[in-house]
Short mmCIF file of C-alpha atoms in Angstrom, two decimals:
data_model
loop_
_atom_site.label_atom_id
_atom_site.label_comp_id
_atom_site.label_asym_id
_atom_site.label_seq_id
_atom_site.Cartn_x
_atom_site.Cartn_y
_atom_site.Cartn_z
CA UNK A 21 -272.28 -131.92 -195.03
CA UNK A 22 -274.04 -129.26 -197.05
CA UNK A 23 -272.31 -126.83 -199.33
CA UNK A 24 -271.11 -123.49 -198.02
CA UNK A 25 -273.74 -120.82 -197.66
CA UNK A 26 -273.47 -117.78 -199.94
CA UNK A 27 -270.83 -115.32 -198.91
CA UNK A 28 -273.38 -112.53 -198.60
CA UNK A 29 -276.86 -112.54 -197.16
CA UNK A 30 -279.69 -110.05 -197.40
CA UNK A 31 -281.04 -108.46 -194.21
CA UNK A 32 -284.27 -110.40 -194.70
CA UNK A 33 -282.51 -113.78 -194.89
CA UNK A 34 -280.38 -112.93 -191.87
CA UNK A 35 -283.48 -112.14 -189.80
CA UNK A 36 -281.61 -109.38 -187.98
CA UNK A 37 -283.36 -107.27 -185.39
CA UNK A 38 -281.73 -103.83 -185.44
CA UNK A 39 -282.06 -101.44 -182.53
CA UNK A 40 -283.80 -98.30 -183.79
CA UNK A 41 -284.57 -96.26 -180.67
CA UNK A 42 -282.32 -94.99 -177.90
CA UNK A 43 -284.03 -97.31 -175.44
CA UNK A 44 -283.49 -100.23 -177.78
CA UNK A 45 -279.88 -99.19 -178.28
CA UNK A 46 -279.34 -99.31 -174.53
CA UNK A 47 -280.97 -102.72 -174.49
CA UNK A 48 -278.67 -103.94 -177.26
CA UNK A 49 -275.68 -102.60 -175.39
CA UNK A 50 -276.77 -104.43 -172.24
CA UNK A 51 -277.18 -107.68 -174.17
CA UNK A 52 -273.76 -107.31 -175.77
CA UNK A 53 -272.06 -106.60 -172.46
CA UNK A 54 -273.78 -109.53 -170.75
CA UNK A 55 -272.84 -111.83 -173.63
CA UNK A 56 -269.20 -110.71 -173.38
CA UNK A 57 -269.21 -111.61 -169.69
CA UNK A 58 -270.62 -115.04 -170.50
CA UNK A 59 -268.00 -115.60 -173.19
CA UNK A 60 -265.27 -114.64 -170.75
CA UNK A 61 -266.66 -117.05 -168.18
CA UNK A 62 -266.85 -119.80 -170.81
CA UNK A 63 -263.21 -119.27 -171.78
CA UNK A 64 -262.20 -119.52 -168.13
CA UNK A 65 -264.11 -122.80 -167.83
CA UNK A 66 -262.22 -124.13 -170.86
CA UNK A 67 -258.87 -123.14 -169.36
CA UNK A 68 -259.83 -124.94 -166.15
CA UNK A 69 -260.92 -128.03 -168.10
CA UNK A 70 -264.61 -127.72 -167.22
CA UNK A 71 -265.92 -128.27 -170.74
CA UNK A 72 -269.52 -128.98 -169.72
CA UNK A 73 -269.84 -125.65 -167.89
CA UNK A 74 -268.16 -123.88 -170.82
CA UNK A 75 -270.71 -125.31 -173.27
CA UNK A 76 -273.60 -124.30 -171.02
CA UNK A 77 -272.36 -120.72 -170.70
CA UNK A 78 -271.57 -120.38 -174.41
CA UNK A 79 -275.01 -121.68 -175.33
CA UNK A 80 -276.59 -119.11 -173.05
CA UNK A 81 -274.62 -116.37 -174.79
CA UNK A 82 -275.63 -117.71 -178.21
CA UNK A 83 -279.31 -117.75 -177.23
CA UNK A 84 -279.11 -114.23 -175.89
CA UNK A 85 -277.39 -112.78 -178.97
CA UNK A 86 -279.51 -114.69 -181.47
CA UNK A 87 -282.67 -113.52 -179.74
CA UNK A 88 -281.56 -109.89 -179.91
CA UNK A 89 -279.76 -109.62 -183.25
CA UNK A 90 -280.83 -112.61 -185.35
CA UNK A 91 -279.42 -116.07 -185.87
CA UNK A 92 -276.66 -115.14 -188.33
CA UNK A 93 -275.93 -111.56 -187.29
CA UNK A 94 -272.32 -110.42 -187.13
CA UNK A 95 -272.64 -110.06 -183.36
CA UNK A 96 -273.15 -113.83 -183.02
CA UNK A 97 -269.97 -114.97 -184.77
CA UNK A 98 -267.64 -115.25 -181.77
CA UNK A 99 -270.24 -116.88 -179.53
CA UNK A 100 -271.15 -119.53 -182.10
CA UNK A 101 -267.49 -120.27 -182.83
CA UNK A 102 -266.57 -120.69 -179.18
CA UNK A 103 -269.65 -122.79 -178.51
CA UNK A 104 -268.89 -125.05 -181.48
CA UNK A 105 -265.30 -125.41 -180.34
CA UNK A 106 -266.39 -126.37 -176.82
CA UNK A 107 -269.00 -128.81 -178.11
CA UNK A 108 -266.31 -130.51 -180.18
CA UNK A 109 -264.20 -130.97 -177.06
CA UNK A 110 -267.21 -132.34 -175.17
CA UNK A 111 -267.92 -134.81 -177.99
CA UNK A 112 -264.30 -135.99 -177.84
CA UNK A 113 -264.57 -136.54 -174.11
CA UNK A 114 -267.77 -138.53 -174.56
CA UNK A 115 -266.19 -140.65 -177.29
CA UNK A 116 -263.19 -141.33 -175.08
CA UNK A 117 -265.38 -142.35 -172.16
CA UNK A 118 -267.46 -144.60 -174.41
CA UNK A 119 -264.35 -146.17 -175.90
CA UNK A 120 -262.93 -146.90 -172.45
CA UNK A 121 -266.25 -148.41 -171.39
CA UNK A 122 -266.37 -150.70 -174.41
CA UNK A 123 -262.78 -151.81 -173.86
CA UNK A 124 -263.73 -152.94 -170.35
CA UNK A 125 -266.66 -155.10 -171.45
CA UNK A 126 -265.65 -158.81 -171.37
CA UNK A 127 -266.61 -161.07 -174.23
CA UNK A 128 -269.35 -163.57 -173.35
CA UNK A 129 -268.80 -167.29 -173.84
CA UNK A 130 -271.39 -169.56 -175.40
CA UNK A 131 -273.08 -170.68 -172.16
CA UNK A 132 -273.46 -167.17 -170.82
CA UNK A 133 -274.77 -166.01 -174.17
CA UNK A 134 -277.49 -168.69 -174.02
CA UNK A 135 -278.48 -167.52 -170.57
CA UNK A 136 -278.77 -163.94 -171.74
CA UNK A 137 -280.91 -164.97 -174.68
CA UNK A 138 -283.25 -166.86 -172.37
CA UNK A 139 -283.68 -163.88 -170.10
CA UNK A 140 -284.54 -161.75 -173.07
CA UNK A 141 -287.23 -164.17 -174.16
CA UNK A 142 -288.77 -164.15 -170.69
CA UNK A 143 -288.71 -160.37 -170.64
CA UNK A 144 -290.47 -160.26 -174.01
CA UNK A 145 -293.20 -162.61 -172.68
CA UNK A 146 -293.73 -160.36 -169.70
CA UNK A 147 -293.98 -157.31 -171.92
CA UNK A 148 -296.59 -159.05 -174.05
CA UNK A 149 -298.89 -159.23 -171.00
CA UNK A 150 -298.80 -155.45 -170.46
CA UNK A 151 -301.44 -153.06 -171.70
CA UNK A 152 -301.00 -152.57 -175.47
CA UNK A 153 -302.08 -148.93 -175.44
CA UNK A 154 -299.50 -148.10 -172.79
CA UNK A 155 -296.78 -149.78 -174.85
CA UNK A 156 -297.70 -147.81 -177.94
CA UNK A 157 -297.70 -144.51 -176.08
CA UNK A 158 -294.34 -145.27 -174.45
CA UNK A 159 -292.82 -146.32 -177.77
CA UNK A 160 -294.06 -143.16 -179.47
CA UNK A 161 -292.65 -140.98 -176.71
CA UNK A 162 -289.28 -142.73 -176.84
CA UNK A 163 -289.12 -142.39 -180.61
CA UNK A 164 -289.97 -138.68 -180.46
CA UNK A 165 -287.35 -138.08 -177.76
CA UNK A 166 -284.75 -139.95 -179.81
CA UNK A 167 -285.53 -137.88 -182.90
CA UNK A 168 -285.28 -134.62 -180.96
CA UNK A 169 -281.98 -135.53 -179.31
CA UNK A 170 -279.04 -134.05 -181.18
CA UNK A 171 -275.52 -135.25 -180.51
CA UNK A 172 -272.83 -132.83 -179.39
CA UNK A 173 -270.71 -133.53 -182.47
CA UNK A 174 -273.66 -132.62 -184.71
CA UNK A 175 -274.29 -129.48 -182.64
CA UNK A 176 -270.61 -128.55 -182.88
CA UNK A 177 -270.71 -128.84 -186.67
CA UNK A 178 -273.84 -126.69 -186.98
CA UNK A 179 -272.50 -124.01 -184.62
CA UNK A 180 -269.22 -123.84 -186.51
CA UNK A 181 -271.04 -123.73 -189.85
CA UNK A 182 -272.97 -120.64 -188.72
CA UNK A 183 -269.77 -119.02 -187.42
CA UNK A 184 -268.04 -119.77 -190.72
CA UNK A 185 -270.85 -118.14 -192.71
CA UNK A 186 -270.76 -115.04 -190.51
CA UNK A 187 -267.00 -114.56 -190.76
CA UNK A 188 -266.66 -115.63 -194.39
CA UNK A 189 -268.95 -112.91 -195.74
CA UNK A 190 -266.78 -110.15 -194.23
CA UNK A 191 -263.66 -109.08 -196.07
CA UNK A 192 -261.25 -107.77 -193.45
CA UNK A 193 -258.20 -109.81 -192.51
CA UNK A 194 -259.22 -110.54 -188.92
CA UNK A 195 -262.61 -111.97 -189.89
CA UNK A 196 -261.14 -114.00 -192.75
CA UNK A 197 -258.65 -115.55 -190.33
CA UNK A 198 -261.53 -116.34 -187.97
CA UNK A 199 -263.27 -118.02 -190.89
CA UNK A 200 -260.09 -120.06 -191.35
CA UNK A 201 -260.26 -121.13 -187.72
CA UNK A 202 -263.89 -122.15 -188.20
CA UNK A 203 -262.83 -124.26 -191.19
CA UNK A 204 -260.08 -125.80 -189.06
CA UNK A 205 -262.54 -126.84 -186.34
CA UNK A 206 -265.02 -128.09 -188.96
CA UNK A 207 -262.22 -130.27 -190.30
CA UNK A 208 -261.62 -131.64 -186.82
CA UNK A 209 -265.33 -132.44 -186.54
CA UNK A 210 -265.07 -134.33 -189.82
CA UNK A 211 -262.09 -136.33 -188.56
CA UNK A 212 -263.87 -137.12 -185.30
CA UNK A 213 -266.91 -138.41 -187.19
CA UNK A 214 -264.82 -140.36 -189.71
CA UNK A 215 -265.81 -138.20 -192.70
CA UNK A 216 -262.27 -137.73 -193.96
CA UNK A 217 -263.14 -136.41 -197.42
CA UNK A 218 -265.13 -133.53 -195.93
CA UNK A 219 -262.46 -132.94 -193.31
CA UNK A 220 -259.83 -132.59 -196.04
CA UNK A 221 -261.98 -130.04 -197.87
CA UNK A 222 -262.39 -127.96 -194.71
CA UNK A 223 -258.68 -128.13 -193.82
CA UNK A 224 -257.76 -127.11 -197.37
CA UNK A 225 -260.16 -124.15 -197.23
CA UNK A 226 -258.50 -123.16 -193.95
CA UNK A 227 -255.03 -123.44 -195.46
CA UNK A 228 -256.03 -121.35 -198.47
CA UNK A 229 -257.13 -118.45 -196.26
CA UNK A 230 -254.11 -118.74 -193.98
CA UNK A 231 -251.65 -118.71 -196.88
CA UNK A 232 -253.31 -115.52 -198.07
CA UNK A 233 -253.20 -113.64 -194.77
CA UNK A 234 -250.50 -115.17 -192.56
CA UNK A 235 -246.69 -114.94 -192.74
CA UNK A 236 -244.90 -118.14 -193.81
CA UNK A 237 -243.55 -118.71 -190.27
CA UNK A 238 -246.95 -118.70 -188.53
CA UNK A 239 -247.60 -121.63 -186.19
CA UNK A 240 -251.20 -121.69 -187.39
CA UNK A 241 -249.92 -122.76 -190.80
CA UNK A 242 -247.88 -125.52 -189.21
CA UNK A 243 -250.95 -126.76 -187.35
CA UNK A 244 -253.10 -126.86 -190.48
CA UNK A 245 -250.44 -128.72 -192.47
CA UNK A 246 -250.16 -131.16 -189.59
CA UNK A 247 -253.95 -131.73 -189.50
CA UNK A 248 -253.93 -132.32 -193.25
CA UNK A 249 -251.09 -134.82 -192.88
CA UNK A 250 -252.95 -136.75 -190.20
CA UNK A 251 -256.18 -136.80 -192.18
CA UNK A 252 -254.52 -137.86 -195.43
CA UNK A 253 -252.96 -140.67 -193.41
CA UNK A 254 -256.38 -141.76 -192.15
CA UNK A 255 -257.60 -141.69 -195.75
CA UNK A 256 -254.61 -143.89 -196.78
CA UNK A 257 -253.28 -141.15 -199.09
CA UNK A 258 -249.74 -141.42 -197.80
CA UNK A 259 -247.81 -139.29 -200.34
CA UNK A 260 -250.06 -136.32 -199.54
CA UNK A 261 -249.65 -137.03 -195.83
CA UNK A 262 -245.87 -136.94 -196.14
CA UNK A 263 -246.06 -133.72 -198.15
CA UNK A 264 -248.06 -131.87 -195.50
CA UNK A 265 -246.07 -133.23 -192.57
CA UNK A 266 -242.94 -132.00 -194.35
CA UNK A 267 -244.55 -128.60 -194.93
CA UNK A 268 -245.41 -128.41 -191.24
CA UNK A 269 -241.76 -129.06 -190.37
CA UNK A 270 -240.62 -126.35 -192.78
CA UNK A 271 -242.94 -123.80 -191.16
CA UNK A 272 -241.71 -124.77 -187.69
CA UNK A 273 -238.06 -124.52 -188.74
CA UNK A 274 -238.76 -121.12 -190.26
CA UNK A 275 -240.37 -120.05 -187.00
CA UNK A 276 -237.42 -121.36 -185.01
CA UNK A 277 -234.97 -119.40 -187.15
CA UNK A 278 -236.93 -116.22 -186.51
CA UNK A 279 -237.03 -116.90 -182.77
CA UNK A 280 -233.30 -117.59 -182.72
CA UNK A 281 -232.62 -114.18 -184.23
CA UNK A 282 -234.63 -112.52 -181.47
CA UNK A 283 -232.89 -114.58 -178.79
CA UNK A 284 -229.43 -113.72 -180.16
CA UNK A 285 -230.24 -110.01 -180.05
CA UNK A 286 -231.84 -110.16 -176.60
CA UNK A 287 -230.00 -109.19 -173.45
CA UNK A 288 -230.61 -110.26 -169.87
CA UNK A 289 -234.19 -111.33 -169.19
CA UNK A 290 -235.31 -110.32 -172.66
CA UNK A 291 -236.18 -113.17 -174.96
CA UNK A 292 -237.60 -115.44 -172.25
CA UNK A 293 -240.85 -115.98 -174.14
CA UNK A 294 -238.97 -116.74 -177.34
CA UNK A 295 -236.82 -119.30 -175.55
CA UNK A 296 -239.90 -120.98 -174.11
CA UNK A 297 -241.56 -121.16 -177.52
CA UNK A 298 -238.34 -122.48 -179.03
CA UNK A 299 -238.36 -125.36 -176.54
CA UNK A 300 -241.97 -126.16 -177.42
CA UNK A 301 -241.18 -126.28 -181.13
CA UNK A 302 -238.11 -128.45 -180.60
CA UNK A 303 -240.29 -130.98 -178.78
CA UNK A 304 -242.83 -131.03 -181.62
CA UNK A 305 -240.40 -131.96 -184.39
CA UNK A 306 -239.65 -135.60 -183.40
CA UNK A 307 -243.36 -136.46 -183.37
CA UNK A 308 -243.93 -135.04 -186.84
CA UNK A 309 -240.82 -136.76 -188.22
CA UNK A 310 -242.05 -140.04 -186.75
CA UNK A 311 -245.38 -139.58 -188.52
CA UNK A 312 -243.55 -139.06 -191.80
CA UNK A 313 -241.73 -142.35 -191.27
CA UNK A 314 -245.01 -144.09 -190.41
CA UNK A 315 -246.68 -142.73 -193.54
CA UNK A 316 -243.77 -143.81 -195.72
CA UNK A 317 -243.80 -147.27 -194.17
CA UNK A 318 -247.56 -147.55 -194.68
CA UNK A 319 -247.09 -146.51 -198.30
CA UNK A 320 -244.49 -149.22 -198.84
CA UNK A 321 -246.61 -151.85 -197.08
CA UNK A 322 -249.65 -150.78 -199.05
CA UNK A 323 -247.76 -151.15 -202.32
CA UNK A 324 -246.68 -154.68 -201.48
CA UNK A 325 -250.21 -155.61 -200.42
CA UNK A 326 -251.66 -154.14 -203.61
CA UNK A 327 -249.26 -156.23 -205.71
CA UNK A 328 -250.23 -159.42 -203.84
CA UNK A 329 -253.92 -158.65 -204.28
CA UNK A 330 -253.41 -157.92 -207.97
CA UNK A 331 -251.64 -161.23 -208.51
CA UNK A 332 -254.36 -163.07 -206.58
CA UNK A 333 -257.17 -161.48 -208.55
CA UNK A 334 -255.39 -162.13 -211.86
CA UNK A 335 -255.41 -165.88 -211.20
CA UNK A 336 -258.97 -165.93 -209.80
CA UNK A 337 -261.92 -167.38 -211.68
CA UNK A 338 -264.20 -165.13 -213.70
CA UNK A 339 -267.04 -165.94 -211.29
CA UNK A 340 -265.60 -163.44 -208.81
CA UNK A 341 -266.22 -160.44 -211.07
CA UNK A 342 -269.73 -159.75 -209.76
CA UNK A 343 -268.54 -160.08 -206.16
CA UNK A 344 -265.70 -157.64 -206.67
CA UNK A 345 -268.14 -155.13 -208.11
CA UNK A 346 -270.29 -155.32 -204.99
CA UNK A 347 -267.23 -154.97 -202.79
CA UNK A 348 -266.12 -151.88 -204.69
CA UNK A 349 -269.51 -150.30 -204.19
CA UNK A 350 -269.37 -150.88 -200.46
CA UNK A 351 -265.85 -149.57 -200.19
CA UNK A 352 -266.71 -146.30 -201.87
CA UNK A 353 -269.37 -145.41 -199.33
CA UNK A 354 -268.49 -142.41 -197.21
CA UNK A 355 -268.53 -142.92 -193.44
CA UNK A 356 -271.70 -141.52 -191.93
CA UNK A 357 -271.27 -138.53 -189.64
CA UNK A 358 -274.90 -137.44 -189.36
CA UNK A 359 -273.95 -133.89 -190.28
CA UNK A 360 -276.73 -133.45 -192.84
CA UNK A 361 -279.53 -133.93 -190.35
CA UNK A 362 -280.57 -130.27 -190.16
CA UNK A 363 -280.05 -127.24 -192.41
CA UNK A 364 -277.72 -124.58 -191.09
CA UNK A 365 -280.51 -122.01 -191.13
CA UNK A 366 -282.48 -124.04 -188.55
CA UNK A 367 -280.49 -123.36 -185.39
CA UNK A 368 -283.20 -122.87 -182.78
CA UNK A 369 -282.27 -126.17 -181.15
CA UNK A 370 -278.60 -125.23 -180.91
CA UNK A 371 -279.01 -122.58 -178.24
CA UNK A 372 -281.39 -124.49 -176.01
CA UNK A 373 -279.98 -127.98 -175.58
CA UNK A 374 -278.13 -128.44 -172.30
CA UNK A 375 -275.36 -131.03 -172.49
CA UNK A 376 -275.29 -133.85 -170.02
CA UNK A 377 -272.11 -134.08 -167.96
CA UNK A 378 -270.11 -137.15 -169.03
CA UNK A 379 -269.55 -139.80 -166.40
CA UNK A 380 -266.38 -139.20 -164.41
CA UNK A 381 -265.81 -142.90 -163.92
CA UNK A 382 -266.98 -145.92 -165.89
#
């Protein structure tokens, strides 16, 4: 993923379209009001679990605001953030559906595999008899369509990148915390795509802003520590995973202590919300503690495995040295997430692509 954009941008680079006349001002007001309605509708779709409709509505709002104010205008921040968030959820749904479909595919035995190969050969012979010009045109069209198609995870990343840039350049607390949320979602995109190093950078940027602006008992802090713990675990950095899981527990316990004070002082029906939140937090703790145990166990297992490998390599012949070098090179390669396909400034495709509804059944 590319580096962060500069914190400030000139009016020229932002391509803003200010409203100068009273008629234009009315037009801007109409656009803003209509966009707010669309954002409200999109949020309702998310609450109801209709992610596809939410993405469609958010993209319409993004297109409307970008057309009126410019691609990276302040007015576009919320719409791009919500759209990126919804696209991330849609990508997760698609990945889940694909994973379930692959799990249901039976493995072919040798005889069936031979039959499939034969059918493919016959199909290739039939294709060879078709008109060559028609084949070339069809191939070109398919290639062009494939190049133009942008995955929802890629779209989510680009939307969130734009939102991050918009919020990051403003200095007030509310916008800085929104930038933190954009970083959080960018980190989740990184995890979903397998780019754990980038995900860790985004989560750490989020945590840095939250520590600056949030109280130590904020649940947002607990969530970010938890995401860092999970991602460090995926990256096999277990001591760091344990550290952040433990920090998440400390934040939750601090929050619970604060809630308990409110509950103790409450009378009658007062304190119902605090009691409900307390129950939620109590249910979260066992899962996080279990993840700490898993990380510690993985660390111990990894240490034993490393010692066995070390002893094996020590007794190996010198002829393996070149092979180990090649293996090291392969192991250091970052997982590909396709996030560098387009620059953040090129977002015209973001507000036009309509997502396809994922299959309900496979």
